[in-house]
Amino acid sequence: MNVNYWTDEFVHNVDSDFVLVIQDDAVLCQYLDMTRWNQYAYVGSVWPKKSNVLMPHPLEGMCRGMPARWNSWLVPQMRWEKQQQQMKDGVDVSKEKFRPRPTKLLDPTFPPICRDGIAPIGNGGLSLRSRKWLLEVIHTCPHFKYSGIDTTAQPLACKVIDTINEDFYFGTILPALGAPLPNALDAAHFSVEMLWPEDVSLLYYHDKNNNGDDDNGFEEQRKQRHEARDPVTIPIGFHKPWWYNSNELLLGTDVSSQCKFLKYIFKPEDSRWREFIQEADWAGVGK
């Protein structure tokens, strides 16, 4: 979320605009062809629709939480618009703080999400990012504390004051700004943390009500697949999948034969799968 992080160590017009972020709990399984992804602003694994015990924020789930946070961050623009409307209506605002017009006005309407193959994308542990787009996000809607920008130097339409993870920050603002992002299946083929391509197909392409709330019996089908050790589509890489997937699946023949190095970055006792399925209602609270 800091502008200096994406500029200081890069040589202008020499270094690539694209950066592969791979943390120490991530691994590549297959060859990464950059030309397949370089039209996107950000590529990371797909998040679920609703919150769970291991990913409790936003409490209302991604489908509702992302639009809600975007609107809350636009408070500076909304206050300016309110004052402008009061002045047009002849209300005396002379005793109020004068609010200058934001340098860049933003659309408060969050684009459709969680339906028709469009999913919340952003998991940062294994992600491919465009520095140009990340800088656009930071300059357009900076975090008041972490951006490295003096947020008082110019009138802003958007400002973030929440304590949030940087991948949620970028994952929310990029679609709001109209950045080019992959569809749900493309993202799932790039990386898996929680959701496999099979999960993504069920959650984001077969919503019977087309309202982002239908989980299509996902929770039960996911448990059944793990118990049966059904074959899954192996992505280009994984980020911390042992939190959300069983050892039987991750260390089974299907995954091990196609991602040979996965078993070297975690121990079976690191798994939180039992905690996940026993304590978490996958449907979360975002109903």
Tab-separated table of C-alpha atoms in Angstrom:
chain	number	residue	atom	x	y	z
A	1	MET	CA	0.000	0.000	0.000
A	2	ASN	CA	3.088	2.217	0.039
A	3	VAL	CA	4.018	4.132	-3.086
A	4	ASN	CA	7.749	3.873	-2.358
A	5	TYR	CA	7.633	0.072	-2.226
A	6	TRP	CA	6.644	-0.034	-5.900
A	7	THR	CA	9.058	2.650	-7.138
A	8	ASP	CA	12.279	2.961	-5.133
A	9	GLU	CA	13.922	-0.311	-6.135
A	10	PHE	CA	12.898	-0.233	-9.796
A	11	VAL	CA	14.730	1.454	-12.673
A	12	HIS	CA	12.370	3.550	-14.782
A	13	ASN	CA	12.003	2.315	-18.383
A	14	VAL	CA	14.320	-0.613	-17.601
A	15	ASP	CA	12.588	-2.878	-15.106
A	16	SER	CA	9.373	-4.646	-16.028
A	17	ASP	CA	6.042	-3.196	-15.056
A	18	PHE	CA	5.037	-6.658	-13.850
A	19	VAL	CA	6.121	-8.126	-10.537
A	20	LEU	CA	5.700	-11.715	-9.375
A	21	VAL	CA	5.077	-11.810	-5.632
A	22	ILE	CA	5.883	-15.219	-4.173
A	23	GLN	CA	6.065	-15.559	-0.405
A	24	ASP	CA	7.870	-18.313	1.472
A	25	ASP	CA	4.620	-20.236	1.893
A	26	ALA	CA	3.970	-20.319	-1.863
A	27	VAL	CA	5.270	-22.557	-4.639
A	28	LEU	CA	5.166	-22.768	-8.430
A	29	CYS	CA	4.043	-26.090	-9.900
A	30	GLN	CA	4.143	-25.323	-13.613
A	31	TYR	CA	5.872	-23.046	-16.091
A	32	LEU	CA	4.650	-19.465	-15.831
A	33	ASP	CA	4.100	-17.953	-19.270
A	34	MET	CA	3.973	-14.222	-18.622
A	35	THR	CA	2.400	-13.447	-21.979
A	36	ARG	CA	-0.787	-15.174	-20.835
A	37	TRP	CA	-1.232	-12.714	-17.970
A	38	ASN	CA	0.429	-9.436	-18.916
A	39	GLN	CA	-2.822	-7.782	-19.984
A	40	TYR	CA	-4.070	-7.827	-16.388
A	41	ALA	CA	-3.507	-5.392	-13.548
A	42	TYR	CA	-3.472	-8.108	-10.877
A	43	VAL	CA	-3.700	-11.894	-10.849
A	44	GLY	CA	-4.108	-13.870	-7.640
A	45	SER	CA	-6.206	-16.735	-6.369
A	46	VAL	CA	-9.968	-16.440	-5.973
A	47	TRP	CA	-11.509	-15.690	-2.613
A	48	PRO	CA	-14.749	-17.335	-1.415
A	49	LYS	CA	-18.010	-15.430	-1.335
A	50	LYS	CA	-18.428	-15.460	2.414
A	51	SER	CA	-16.338	-15.225	5.555
A	52	ASN	CA	-15.082	-18.231	7.514
A	53	VAL	CA	-13.163	-18.969	10.698
A	54	LEU	CA	-9.765	-18.702	8.990
A	55	MET	CA	-10.683	-15.654	6.913
A	56	PRO	CA	-13.158	-13.739	9.082
A	57	HIS	CA	-12.796	-10.340	7.427
A	58	PRO	CA	-14.750	-8.663	6.064
A	59	LEU	CA	-17.354	-10.125	8.357
A	60	GLU	CA	-20.124	-9.825	5.785
A	61	GLY	CA	-18.013	-11.677	3.189
A	62	MET	CA	-16.300	-10.470	0.034
A	63	CYS	CA	-19.402	-10.114	-2.125
A	64	ARG	CA	-20.872	-7.511	0.188
A	65	GLY	CA	-17.758	-6.347	1.983
A	66	MET	CA	-15.880	-5.085	-1.067
A	67	PRO	CA	-18.668	-2.753	-2.300
A	68	ALA	CA	-19.303	-1.579	1.266
A	69	ARG	CA	-15.642	-0.727	1.885
A	70	TRP	CA	-15.369	1.084	-1.444
A	71	ASN	CA	-18.290	3.314	-0.522
A	72	SER	CA	-16.925	3.962	2.954
A	73	TRP	CA	-13.590	5.054	1.516
A	74	LEU	CA	-15.354	7.623	-0.686
A	75	VAL	CA	-16.506	9.658	2.309
A	76	PRO	CA	-14.314	12.680	1.339
A	77	GLN	CA	-16.025	12.892	-2.057
A	78	MET	CA	-19.461	12.378	-0.524
A	79	ARG	CA	-18.885	15.197	1.953
A	80	TRP	CA	-17.870	17.546	-0.859
A	81	GLU	CA	-20.931	16.541	-2.888
A	82	LYS	CA	-23.192	17.106	0.118
A	83	GLN	CA	-21.789	20.580	0.671
A	84	GLN	CA	-22.160	21.422	-3.011
A	85	GLN	CA	-25.799	20.335	-2.919
A	86	GLN	CA	-26.428	22.413	0.210
A	87	MET	CA	-25.001	25.490	-1.498
A	88	LYS	CA	-27.225	24.917	-4.543
A	89	ASP	CA	-30.221	24.618	-2.218
A	90	GLY	CA	-29.373	27.935	-0.602
A	91	VAL	CA	-28.249	26.470	2.713
A	92	ASP	CA	-25.820	28.678	4.643
A	93	VAL	CA	-22.605	26.666	4.957
A	94	SER	CA	-20.368	29.567	5.922
A	95	LYS	CA	-19.798	28.156	9.387
A	96	GLU	CA	-18.864	24.729	8.063
A	97	LYS	CA	-15.444	23.620	6.962
A	98	PHE	CA	-15.009	24.488	3.295
A	99	ARG	CA	-14.451	21.378	1.202
A	100	PRO	CA	-12.556	21.919	-2.070
A	101	ARG	CA	-13.421	19.849	-5.120
A	102	PRO	CA	-11.480	16.564	-5.153
A	103	THR	CA	-8.744	16.437	-7.744
A	104	LYS	CA	-10.337	13.354	-9.306
A	105	LEU	CA	-13.980	12.414	-8.884
A	106	LEU	CA	-14.735	8.690	-8.645
A	107	ASP	CA	-17.710	6.510	-9.485
A	108	PRO	CA	-19.211	5.184	-6.232
A	109	THR	CA	-20.867	2.283	-8.067
A	110	PHE	CA	-18.943	-0.935	-7.457
A	111	PRO	CA	-18.941	-3.245	-10.516
A	112	PRO	CA	-20.878	-6.536	-10.458
A	113	ILE	CA	-19.133	-9.218	-8.456
A	114	CYS	CA	-19.724	-12.827	-7.385
A	115	ARG	CA	-21.739	-13.767	-10.477
A	116	ASP	CA	-21.323	-14.531	-14.175
A	117	GLY	CA	-17.724	-15.638	-13.767
A	118	ILE	CA	-16.647	-12.492	-11.917
A	119	ALA	CA	-15.132	-13.230	-8.524
A	120	PRO	CA	-13.275	-11.425	-5.735
A	121	ILE	CA	-9.613	-11.786	-6.705
A	122	GLY	CA	-6.669	-10.644	-4.714
A	123	ASN	CA	-4.817	-13.215	-2.593
A	124	GLY	CA	-1.354	-11.684	-2.512
A	125	GLY	CA	0.926	-14.525	-1.364
A	126	LEU	CA	1.313	-15.708	-4.942
A	127	SER	CA	0.315	-12.928	-7.284
A	128	LEU	CA	1.296	-11.178	-10.493
A	129	ARG	CA	0.911	-7.408	-10.384
A	130	SER	CA	1.232	-4.383	-12.621
A	131	ARG	CA	3.168	-1.659	-10.799
A	132	LYS	CA	1.497	0.979	-12.967
A	133	TRP	CA	-1.932	-0.061	-11.732
A	134	LEU	CA	-0.838	-0.432	-8.112
A	135	LEU	CA	0.536	3.112	-8.159
A	136	GLU	CA	-2.712	4.314	-9.717
A	137	VAL	CA	-4.595	2.767	-6.800
A	138	ILE	CA	-2.310	4.289	-4.167
A	139	HIS	CA	-2.417	7.784	-5.659
A	140	THR	CA	-6.197	7.639	-6.219
A	141	CYS	CA	-7.208	6.193	-2.840
A	142	PRO	CA	-4.246	6.256	-0.457
A	143	HIS	CA	-4.142	4.769	3.005
A	144	PHE	CA	-3.797	7.686	5.403
A	145	LYS	CA	-0.983	5.974	7.338
A	146	TYR	CA	0.807	3.537	5.040
A	147	SER	CA	0.672	5.095	1.557
A	148	GLY	CA	3.833	7.196	1.820
A	149	ILE	CA	1.729	10.093	0.508
A	150	ASP	CA	0.785	13.268	2.319
A	151	THR	CA	-2.979	12.816	2.230
A	152	THR	CA	-3.500	16.419	3.369
A	153	ALA	CA	-1.581	17.964	0.468
A	154	GLN	CA	-4.451	17.778	-2.029
A	155	PRO	CA	-8.218	17.264	-1.898
A	156	LEU	CA	-8.876	13.555	-2.297
A	157	ALA	CA	-12.081	11.814	-3.293
A	158	CYS	CA	-11.057	8.620	-1.541
A	159	LYS	CA	-9.041	7.784	1.550
A	160	VAL	CA	-8.567	4.554	3.476
A	161	ILE	CA	-8.361	4.612	7.259
A	162	ASP	CA	-9.193	0.947	7.956
A	163	THR	CA	-6.685	-1.596	9.207
A	164	ILE	CA	-6.726	-4.023	6.282
A	165	ASN	CA	-4.456	-6.412	4.427
A	166	GLU	CA	-2.775	-4.997	1.359
A	167	ASP	CA	-4.224	-7.660	-0.956
A	168	PHE	CA	-7.778	-6.783	0.134
A	169	TYR	CA	-6.941	-3.108	-0.422
A	170	PHE	CA	-5.791	-3.691	-4.003
A	171	GLY	CA	-8.413	-6.373	-4.621
A	172	THR	CA	-11.174	-3.899	-3.779
A	173	ILE	CA	-9.963	-0.709	-5.436
A	174	LEU	CA	-8.694	-2.203	-8.710
A	175	PRO	CA	-12.133	-3.397	-9.920
A	176	ALA	CA	-13.692	-0.148	-8.678
A	177	LEU	CA	-11.307	1.772	-10.945
A	178	GLY	CA	-12.063	-0.467	-13.926
A	179	ALA	CA	-8.667	-2.177	-13.993
A	180	PRO	CA	-8.361	-5.217	-16.290
A	181	LEU	CA	-8.682	-8.362	-14.196
A	182	PRO	CA	-8.962	-12.057	-15.068
A	183	ASN	CA	-12.221	-13.932	-14.838
A	184	ALA	CA	-12.690	-16.377	-11.993
A	185	LEU	CA	-11.512	-19.505	-13.803
A	186	ASP	CA	-8.426	-17.862	-15.254
A	187	ALA	CA	-7.452	-16.667	-11.787
A	188	ALA	CA	-8.055	-20.125	-10.309
A	189	HIS	CA	-5.818	-21.699	-12.932
A	190	PHE	CA	-3.075	-19.268	-11.913
A	191	SER	CA	-3.139	-19.887	-8.165
A	192	VAL	CA	-5.017	-21.806	-5.472
A	193	GLU	CA	-5.225	-20.977	-1.797
A	194	MET	CA	-8.782	-22.019	-0.851
A	195	LEU	CA	-10.674	-22.556	-4.085
A	196	TRP	CA	-9.755	-24.972	-6.855
A	197	PRO	CA	-10.953	-24.381	-10.407
A	198	GLU	CA	-13.700	-26.943	-9.734
A	199	ASP	CA	-14.862	-24.895	-6.709
A	200	VAL	CA	-14.751	-21.661	-8.674
A	201	SER	CA	-16.842	-23.139	-11.467
A	202	LEU	CA	-19.516	-24.166	-8.968
A	203	LEU	CA	-19.512	-20.920	-6.977
A	204	TYR	CA	-19.164	-18.279	-9.650
A	205	TYR	CA	-20.650	-19.765	-12.815
A	206	HIS	CA	-23.736	-21.570	-11.534
A	207	ASP	CA	-25.432	-19.099	-9.207
A	208	LYS	CA	-29.066	-20.050	-9.748
A	209	ASN	CA	-30.383	-16.774	-8.343
A	210	ASN	CA	-27.722	-14.673	-10.110
A	211	ASN	CA	-27.431	-12.520	-7.002
A	212	GLY	CA	-24.069	-13.554	-5.614
A	213	ASP	CA	-25.551	-15.329	-2.588
A	214	ASP	CA	-26.181	-18.860	-3.836
A	215	ASP	CA	-23.390	-21.281	-2.888
A	216	ASN	CA	-24.899	-24.179	-4.858
A	217	GLY	CA	-24.300	-26.650	-2.030
A	218	PHE	CA	-20.611	-25.868	-2.252
A	219	GLU	CA	-19.648	-26.674	1.334
A	220	GLU	CA	-20.990	-30.222	1.258
A	221	GLN	CA	-19.621	-30.963	-2.193
A	222	ARG	CA	-16.192	-29.707	-1.156
A	223	LYS	CA	-16.103	-32.036	1.863
A	224	GLN	CA	-17.228	-34.959	-0.263
A	225	ARG	CA	-14.501	-34.323	-2.805
A	226	HIS	CA	-11.827	-34.291	-0.111
A	227	GLU	CA	-13.131	-37.525	1.401
A	228	ALA	CA	-13.230	-39.195	-2.013
A	229	ARG	CA	-9.872	-37.646	-3.019
A	230	ASP	CA	-11.327	-36.724	-6.369
A	231	PRO	CA	-8.881	-35.450	-9.013
A	232	VAL	CA	-8.474	-31.682	-9.143
A	233	THR	CA	-7.053	-29.265	-11.677
A	234	ILE	CA	-3.551	-28.235	-10.633
A	235	PRO	CA	-2.859	-24.486	-10.936
A	236	ILE	CA	0.398	-22.813	-11.874
A	237	GLY	CA	1.078	-22.390	-8.183
A	238	PHE	CA	-0.202	-22.578	-4.619
A	239	HIS	CA	-0.235	-20.212	-1.684
A	240	LYS	CA	-0.665	-21.778	1.761
A	241	PRO	CA	-3.230	-24.355	0.622
A	242	TRP	CA	-2.750	-26.497	3.748
A	243	TRP	CA	-4.922	-24.107	5.748
A	244	TYR	CA	-7.975	-24.864	3.656
A	245	ASN	CA	-7.355	-28.303	2.154
A	246	SER	CA	-6.783	-31.748	3.598
A	247	ASN	CA	-3.399	-33.466	3.743
A	248	GLU	CA	-4.992	-36.411	1.968
A	249	LEU	CA	-5.676	-34.221	-1.048
A	250	LEU	CA	-2.477	-32.158	-1.032
A	251	LEU	CA	-0.159	-35.111	-0.419
A	252	GLY	CA	-2.095	-37.519	-2.597
A	253	THR	CA	-0.828	-38.943	-5.864
A	254	ASP	CA	-2.761	-36.535	-8.078
A	255	VAL	CA	-1.374	-33.316	-6.567
A	256	SER	CA	2.077	-34.676	-5.680
A	257	SER	CA	2.735	-35.908	-9.196
A	258	GLN	CA	1.903	-32.514	-10.733
A	259	CYS	CA	3.355	-30.224	-8.061
A	260	LYS	CA	6.465	-31.996	-6.848
A	261	PHE	CA	7.757	-29.230	-4.586
A	262	LEU	CA	4.581	-28.532	-2.623
A	263	LYS	CA	5.363	-31.200	-0.021
A	264	TYR	CA	8.661	-29.487	0.797
A	265	ILE	CA	7.159	-26.175	1.957
A	266	PHE	CA	4.818	-27.471	4.647
A	267	LYS	CA	4.497	-30.217	7.228
A	268	PRO	CA	1.319	-32.288	7.625
A	269	GLU	CA	0.900	-30.918	11.169
A	270	ASP	CA	0.628	-27.394	9.678
A	271	SER	CA	-2.778	-28.293	8.266
A	272	ARG	CA	-5.800	-26.389	9.574
A	273	TRP	CA	-8.283	-28.342	7.489
A	274	ARG	CA	-9.990	-30.007	10.475
A	275	GLU	CA	-10.358	-26.674	12.223
A	276	PHE	CA	-11.701	-25.226	9.014
A	277	ILE	CA	-14.411	-27.801	8.370
A	278	GLN	CA	-15.374	-28.414	12.018
A	279	GLU	CA	-15.529	-24.835	13.288
A	280	ALA	CA	-16.345	-22.853	10.175
A	281	ASP	CA	-19.741	-22.551	8.623
A	282	TRP	CA	-18.580	-22.063	5.041
A	283	ALA	CA	-21.674	-20.036	4.336
A	284	GLY	CA	-20.337	-17.600	6.933
A	285	VAL	CA	-22.425	-14.680	8.100
A	286	GLY	CA	-22.824	-13.039	4.732
A	287	LYS	CA	-26.273	-14.416	4.060
